[in-house]
PDB file of C-alpha atoms in Angstrom:
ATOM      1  CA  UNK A  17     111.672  65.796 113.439  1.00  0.00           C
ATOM      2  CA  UNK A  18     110.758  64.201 110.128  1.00  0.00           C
ATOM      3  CA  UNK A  19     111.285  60.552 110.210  1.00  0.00           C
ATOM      4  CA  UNK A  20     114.561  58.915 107.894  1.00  0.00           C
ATOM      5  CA  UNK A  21     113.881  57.703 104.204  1.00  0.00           C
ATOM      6  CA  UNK A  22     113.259  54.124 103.951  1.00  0.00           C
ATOM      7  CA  UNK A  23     114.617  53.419 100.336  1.00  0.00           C
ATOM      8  CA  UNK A  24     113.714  49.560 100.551  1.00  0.00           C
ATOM      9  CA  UNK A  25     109.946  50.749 101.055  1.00  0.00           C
ATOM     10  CA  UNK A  26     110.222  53.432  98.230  1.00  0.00           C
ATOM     11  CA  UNK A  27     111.954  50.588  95.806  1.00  0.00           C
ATOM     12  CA  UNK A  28     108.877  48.150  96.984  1.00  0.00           C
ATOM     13  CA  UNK A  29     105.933  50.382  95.967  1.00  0.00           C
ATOM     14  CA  UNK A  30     108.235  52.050  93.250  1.00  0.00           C
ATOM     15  CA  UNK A  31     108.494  48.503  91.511  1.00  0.00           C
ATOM     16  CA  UNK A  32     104.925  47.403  92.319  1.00  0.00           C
ATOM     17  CA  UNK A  33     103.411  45.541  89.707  1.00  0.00           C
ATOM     18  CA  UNK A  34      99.103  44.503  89.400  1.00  0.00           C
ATOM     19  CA  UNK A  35      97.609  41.839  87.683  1.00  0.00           C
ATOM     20  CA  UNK A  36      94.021  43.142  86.179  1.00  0.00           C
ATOM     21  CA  UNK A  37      91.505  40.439  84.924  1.00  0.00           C
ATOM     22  CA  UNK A  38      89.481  41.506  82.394  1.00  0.00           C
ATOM     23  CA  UNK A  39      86.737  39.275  82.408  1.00  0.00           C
ATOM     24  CA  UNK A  40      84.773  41.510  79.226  1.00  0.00           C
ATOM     25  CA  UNK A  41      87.451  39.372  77.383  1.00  0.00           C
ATOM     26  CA  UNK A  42      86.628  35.956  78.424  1.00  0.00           C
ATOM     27  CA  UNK A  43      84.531  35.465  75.478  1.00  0.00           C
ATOM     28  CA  UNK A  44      87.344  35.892  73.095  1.00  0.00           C
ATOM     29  CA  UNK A  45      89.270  32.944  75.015  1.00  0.00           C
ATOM     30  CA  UNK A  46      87.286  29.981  74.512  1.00  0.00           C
ATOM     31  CA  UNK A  47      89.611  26.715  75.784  1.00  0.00           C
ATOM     32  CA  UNK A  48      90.220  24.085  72.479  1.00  0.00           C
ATOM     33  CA  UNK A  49      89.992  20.502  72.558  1.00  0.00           C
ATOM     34  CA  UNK A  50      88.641  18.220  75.004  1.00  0.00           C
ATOM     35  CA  UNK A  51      89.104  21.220  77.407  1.00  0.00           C
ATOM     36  CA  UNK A  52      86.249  23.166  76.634  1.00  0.00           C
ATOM     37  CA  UNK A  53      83.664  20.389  77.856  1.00  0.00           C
ATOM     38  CA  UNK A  54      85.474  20.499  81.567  1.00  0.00           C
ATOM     39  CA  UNK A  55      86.284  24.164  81.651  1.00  0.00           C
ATOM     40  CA  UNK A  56      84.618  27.774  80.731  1.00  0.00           C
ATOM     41  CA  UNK A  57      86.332  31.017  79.707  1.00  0.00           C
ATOM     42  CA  UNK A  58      88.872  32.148  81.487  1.00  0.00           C
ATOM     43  CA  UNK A  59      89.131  35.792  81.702  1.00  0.00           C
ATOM     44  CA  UNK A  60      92.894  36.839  80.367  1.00  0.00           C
ATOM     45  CA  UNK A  61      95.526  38.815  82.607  1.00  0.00           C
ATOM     46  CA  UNK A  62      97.296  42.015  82.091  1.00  0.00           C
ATOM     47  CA  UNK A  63     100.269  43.185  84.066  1.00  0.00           C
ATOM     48  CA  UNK A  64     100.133  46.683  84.734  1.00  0.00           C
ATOM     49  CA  UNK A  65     103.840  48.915  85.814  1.00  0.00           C
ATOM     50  CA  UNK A  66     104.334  51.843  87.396  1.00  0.00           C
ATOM     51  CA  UNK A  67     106.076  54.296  84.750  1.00  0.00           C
ATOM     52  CA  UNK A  68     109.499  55.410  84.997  1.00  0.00           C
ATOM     53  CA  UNK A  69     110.212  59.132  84.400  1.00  0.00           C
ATOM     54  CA  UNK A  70     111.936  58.295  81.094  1.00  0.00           C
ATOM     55  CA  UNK A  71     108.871  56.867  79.968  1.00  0.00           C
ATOM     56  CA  UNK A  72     107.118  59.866  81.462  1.00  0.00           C
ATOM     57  CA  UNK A  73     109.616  61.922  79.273  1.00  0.00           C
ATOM     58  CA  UNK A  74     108.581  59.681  76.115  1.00  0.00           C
ATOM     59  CA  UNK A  75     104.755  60.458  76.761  1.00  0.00           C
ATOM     60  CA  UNK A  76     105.507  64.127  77.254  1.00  0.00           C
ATOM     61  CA  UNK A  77     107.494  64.338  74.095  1.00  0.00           C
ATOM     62  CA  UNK A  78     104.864  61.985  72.005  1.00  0.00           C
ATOM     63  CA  UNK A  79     101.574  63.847  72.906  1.00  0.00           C
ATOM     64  CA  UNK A  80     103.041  67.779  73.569  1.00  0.00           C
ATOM     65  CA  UNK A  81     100.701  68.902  70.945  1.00  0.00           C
ATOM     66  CA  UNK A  82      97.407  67.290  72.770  1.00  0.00           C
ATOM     67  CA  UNK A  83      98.894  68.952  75.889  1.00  0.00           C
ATOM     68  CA  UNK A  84      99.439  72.204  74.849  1.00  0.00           C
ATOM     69  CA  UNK A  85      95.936  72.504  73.334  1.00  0.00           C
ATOM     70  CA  UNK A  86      94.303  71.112  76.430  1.00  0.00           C
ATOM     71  CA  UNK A  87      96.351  73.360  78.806  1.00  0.00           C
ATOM     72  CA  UNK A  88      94.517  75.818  76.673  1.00  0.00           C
ATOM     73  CA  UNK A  89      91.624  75.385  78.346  1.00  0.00           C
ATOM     74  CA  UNK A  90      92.563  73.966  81.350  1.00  0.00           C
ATOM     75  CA  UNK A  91      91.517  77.010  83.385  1.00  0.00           C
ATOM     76  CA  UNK A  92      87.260  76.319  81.561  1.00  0.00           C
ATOM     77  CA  UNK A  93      88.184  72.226  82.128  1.00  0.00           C
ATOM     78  CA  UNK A  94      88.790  73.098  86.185  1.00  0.00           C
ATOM     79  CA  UNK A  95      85.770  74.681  86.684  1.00  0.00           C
ATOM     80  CA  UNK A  96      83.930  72.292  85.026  1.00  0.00           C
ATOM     81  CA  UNK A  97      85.169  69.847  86.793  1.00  0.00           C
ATOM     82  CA  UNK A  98      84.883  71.368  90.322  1.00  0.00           C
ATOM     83  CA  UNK A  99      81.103  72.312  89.653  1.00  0.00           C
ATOM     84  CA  UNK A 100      80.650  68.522  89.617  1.00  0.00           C
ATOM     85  CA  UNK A 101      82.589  67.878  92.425  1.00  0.00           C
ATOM     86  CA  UNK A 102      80.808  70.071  94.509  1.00  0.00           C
ATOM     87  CA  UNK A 103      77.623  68.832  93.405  1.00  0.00           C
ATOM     88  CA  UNK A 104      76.201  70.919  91.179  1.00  0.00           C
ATOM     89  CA  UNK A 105      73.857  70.831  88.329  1.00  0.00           C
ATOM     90  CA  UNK A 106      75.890  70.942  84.462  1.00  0.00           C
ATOM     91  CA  UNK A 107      74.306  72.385  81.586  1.00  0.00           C
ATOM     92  CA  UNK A 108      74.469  70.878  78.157  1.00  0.00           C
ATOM     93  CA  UNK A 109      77.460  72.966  77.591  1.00  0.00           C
ATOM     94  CA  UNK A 110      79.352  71.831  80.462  1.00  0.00           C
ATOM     95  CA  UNK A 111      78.540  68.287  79.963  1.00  0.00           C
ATOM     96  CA  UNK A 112      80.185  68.892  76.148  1.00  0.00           C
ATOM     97  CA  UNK A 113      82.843  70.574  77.369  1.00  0.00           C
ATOM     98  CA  UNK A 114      83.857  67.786  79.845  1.00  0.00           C
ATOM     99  CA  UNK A 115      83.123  65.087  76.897  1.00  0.00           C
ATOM    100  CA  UNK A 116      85.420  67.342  74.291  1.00  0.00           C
ATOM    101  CA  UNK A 117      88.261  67.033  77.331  1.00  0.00           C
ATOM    102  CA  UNK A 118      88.148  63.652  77.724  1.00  0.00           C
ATOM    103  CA  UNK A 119      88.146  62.830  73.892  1.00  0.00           C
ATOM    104  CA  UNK A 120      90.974  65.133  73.442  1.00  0.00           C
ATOM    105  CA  UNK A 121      93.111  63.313  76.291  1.00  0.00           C
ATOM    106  CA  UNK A 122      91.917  59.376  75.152  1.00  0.00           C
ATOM    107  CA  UNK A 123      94.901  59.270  72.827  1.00  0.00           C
ATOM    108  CA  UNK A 124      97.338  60.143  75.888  1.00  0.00           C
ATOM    109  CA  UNK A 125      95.910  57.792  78.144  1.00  0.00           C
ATOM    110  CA  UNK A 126      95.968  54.919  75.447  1.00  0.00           C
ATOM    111  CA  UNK A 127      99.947  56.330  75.297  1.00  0.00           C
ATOM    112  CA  UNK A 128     100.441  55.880  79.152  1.00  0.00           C
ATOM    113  CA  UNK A 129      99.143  52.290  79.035  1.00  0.00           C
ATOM    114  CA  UNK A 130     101.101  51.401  76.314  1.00  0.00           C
ATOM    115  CA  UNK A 131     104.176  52.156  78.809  1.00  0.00           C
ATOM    116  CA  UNK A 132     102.532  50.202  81.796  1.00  0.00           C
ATOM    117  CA  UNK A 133     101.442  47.086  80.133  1.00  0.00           C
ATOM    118  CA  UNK A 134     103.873  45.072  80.459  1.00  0.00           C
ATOM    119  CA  UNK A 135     102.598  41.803  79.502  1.00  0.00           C
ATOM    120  CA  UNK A 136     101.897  40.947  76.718  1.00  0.00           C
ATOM    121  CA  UNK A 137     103.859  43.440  75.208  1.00  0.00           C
ATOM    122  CA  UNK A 138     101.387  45.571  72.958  1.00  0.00           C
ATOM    123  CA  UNK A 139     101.719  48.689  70.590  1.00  0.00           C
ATOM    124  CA  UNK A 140      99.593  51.818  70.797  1.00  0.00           C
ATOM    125  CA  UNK A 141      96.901  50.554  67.884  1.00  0.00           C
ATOM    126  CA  UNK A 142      96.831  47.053  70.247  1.00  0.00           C
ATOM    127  CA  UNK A 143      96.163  49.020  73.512  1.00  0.00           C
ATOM    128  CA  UNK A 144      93.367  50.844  71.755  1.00  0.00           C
ATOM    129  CA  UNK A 145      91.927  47.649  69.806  1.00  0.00           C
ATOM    130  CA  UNK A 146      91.947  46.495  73.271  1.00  0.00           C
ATOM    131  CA  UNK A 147      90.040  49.569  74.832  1.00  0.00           C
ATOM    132  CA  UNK A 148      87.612  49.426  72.764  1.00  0.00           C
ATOM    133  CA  UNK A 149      87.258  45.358  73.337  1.00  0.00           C
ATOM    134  CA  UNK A 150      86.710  45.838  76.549  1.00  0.00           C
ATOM    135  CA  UNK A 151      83.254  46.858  78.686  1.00  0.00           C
ATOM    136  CA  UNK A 152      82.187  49.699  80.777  1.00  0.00           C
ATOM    137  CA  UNK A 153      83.034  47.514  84.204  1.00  0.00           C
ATOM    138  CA  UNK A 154      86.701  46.860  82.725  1.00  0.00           C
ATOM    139  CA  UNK A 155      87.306  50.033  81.375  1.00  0.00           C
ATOM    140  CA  UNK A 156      86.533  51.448  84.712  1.00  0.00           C
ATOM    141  CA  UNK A 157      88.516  48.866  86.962  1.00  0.00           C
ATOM    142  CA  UNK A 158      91.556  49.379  84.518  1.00  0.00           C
ATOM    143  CA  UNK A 159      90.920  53.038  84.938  1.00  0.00           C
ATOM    144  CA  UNK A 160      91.354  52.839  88.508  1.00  0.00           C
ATOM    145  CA  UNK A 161      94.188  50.499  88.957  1.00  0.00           C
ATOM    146  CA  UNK A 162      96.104  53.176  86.203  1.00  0.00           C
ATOM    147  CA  UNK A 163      94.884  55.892  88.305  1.00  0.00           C
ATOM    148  CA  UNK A 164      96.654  53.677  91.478  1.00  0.00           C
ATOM    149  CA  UNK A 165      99.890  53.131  89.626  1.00  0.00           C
ATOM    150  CA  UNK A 166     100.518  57.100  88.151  1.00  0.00           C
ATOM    151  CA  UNK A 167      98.759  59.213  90.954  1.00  0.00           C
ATOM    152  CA  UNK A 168      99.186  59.135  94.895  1.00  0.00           C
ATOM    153  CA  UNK A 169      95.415  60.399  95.239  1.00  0.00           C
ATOM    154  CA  UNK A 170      93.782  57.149  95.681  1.00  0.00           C
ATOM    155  CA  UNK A 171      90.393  57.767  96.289  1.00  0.00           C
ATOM    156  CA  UNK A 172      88.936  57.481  92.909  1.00  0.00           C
ATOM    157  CA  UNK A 173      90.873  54.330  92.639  1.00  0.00           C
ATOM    158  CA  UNK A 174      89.175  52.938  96.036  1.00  0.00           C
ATOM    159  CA  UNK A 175      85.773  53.835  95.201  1.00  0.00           C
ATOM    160  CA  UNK A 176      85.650  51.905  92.415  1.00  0.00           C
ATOM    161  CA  UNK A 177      87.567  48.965  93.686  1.00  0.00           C
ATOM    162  CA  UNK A 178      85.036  48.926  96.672  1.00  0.00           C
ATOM    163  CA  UNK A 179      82.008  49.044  94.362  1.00  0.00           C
ATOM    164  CA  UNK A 180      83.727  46.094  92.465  1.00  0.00           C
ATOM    165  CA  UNK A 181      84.100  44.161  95.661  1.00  0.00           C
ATOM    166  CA  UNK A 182      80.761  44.653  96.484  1.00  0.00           C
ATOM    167  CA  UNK A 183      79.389  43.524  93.292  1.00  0.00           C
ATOM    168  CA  UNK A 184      81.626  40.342  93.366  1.00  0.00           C
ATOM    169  CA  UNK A 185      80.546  39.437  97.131  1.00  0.00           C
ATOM    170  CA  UNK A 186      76.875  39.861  95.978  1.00  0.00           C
ATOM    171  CA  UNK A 187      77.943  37.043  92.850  1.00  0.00           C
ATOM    172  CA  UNK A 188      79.403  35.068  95.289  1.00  0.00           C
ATOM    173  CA  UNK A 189      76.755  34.971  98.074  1.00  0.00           C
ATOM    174  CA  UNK A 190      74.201  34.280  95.183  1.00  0.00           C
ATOM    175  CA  UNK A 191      76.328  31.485  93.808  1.00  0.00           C
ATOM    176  CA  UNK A 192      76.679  30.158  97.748  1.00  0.00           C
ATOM    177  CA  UNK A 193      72.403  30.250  97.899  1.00  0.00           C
ATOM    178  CA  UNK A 194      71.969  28.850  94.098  1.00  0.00           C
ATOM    179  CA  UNK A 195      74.778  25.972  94.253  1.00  0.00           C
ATOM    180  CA  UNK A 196      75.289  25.375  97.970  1.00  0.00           C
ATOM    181  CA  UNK A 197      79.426  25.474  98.407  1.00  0.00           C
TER     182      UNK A 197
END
């Protein structure tokens, strides 16, 4: 009864690519010449890939160490984590132990967005020169379109795309009242 694999769909989303502006950067790229009295920052593009599993396999290899040790306490880490998601109150030592996680694992999501940028080309110092460049609002919208591209739970990744929508309909029907077009 299940239905037939449709390999030209799987190939489609497989090969999927997304364009992120991050518009924290726009201050760093300031037009020259004549240009800048006609035109303001423009906020600079990344192209983001999905990873292949040799890349997966390069990741997995690169960071085993930072693995291993969180896998250590991955068991303390999932009942942090499902405390919160139920709602519930953390203590001081909960909310450390969730911030000690997510420092630990920084360096291997720098390491999977060094694999999915694909242009411009950038090394793993770049990616994190650019990560810490970049703005609360950015890091979080690059969060979730990573999240999109390496995980088929999409939800986080919709919540905060939604939220940005919102925000950027609310600029835009201010802009509408303010300039009139």
């Amino acid at each position: 009864d299940a239905p037939l694999l449709d390999v030209s769909q799987v190939e489609k989303e497989y090969w999927e690519r997304k364009e992120v502006t991050l518009f924290s950067l726009a201050k760093f790229n300031k037009p020259k010449g004549w240009k800048k009295f006609f035109y303001g920052n423009k906020a600079p593009k990344i192209v983001l890939k999905r990873l292949t599993a040799d890349e997966w396999d390069k990741i997995d290899t690169k960071f085993y160490d930072i693995k291993k040790e969180l896998t250590k306490n991955a068991v303390v880490y999932h009942r942090v984590t499902q405390k919160m998601m139920d709602g519930k109150d953390l203590s001081k030592e909960e909310m450390a132990t969730l911030t000690e996680a997510k420092v630990k694992a920084m360096p291997i999501y720098v390491g999977m967005l060094e694999f999915m940028i694909e242009k411009p080309e950038m090394n793993y110092d770049q990616v994190w020169k650019l990560w810490d460049c970049l703005d609360d609002y950015d890091r979080d919208s690059l969060a979730s379109y990573v999240n999109m591209l390496t995980s088929e739970k999409m939800a986080v990744a919709n919540d905060v795309n939604q939220k940005r929508l919102a925000e950027l309909e609310g600029m835009r029907a201010e802009a509408m009242k303010t300039y009139g077009r």
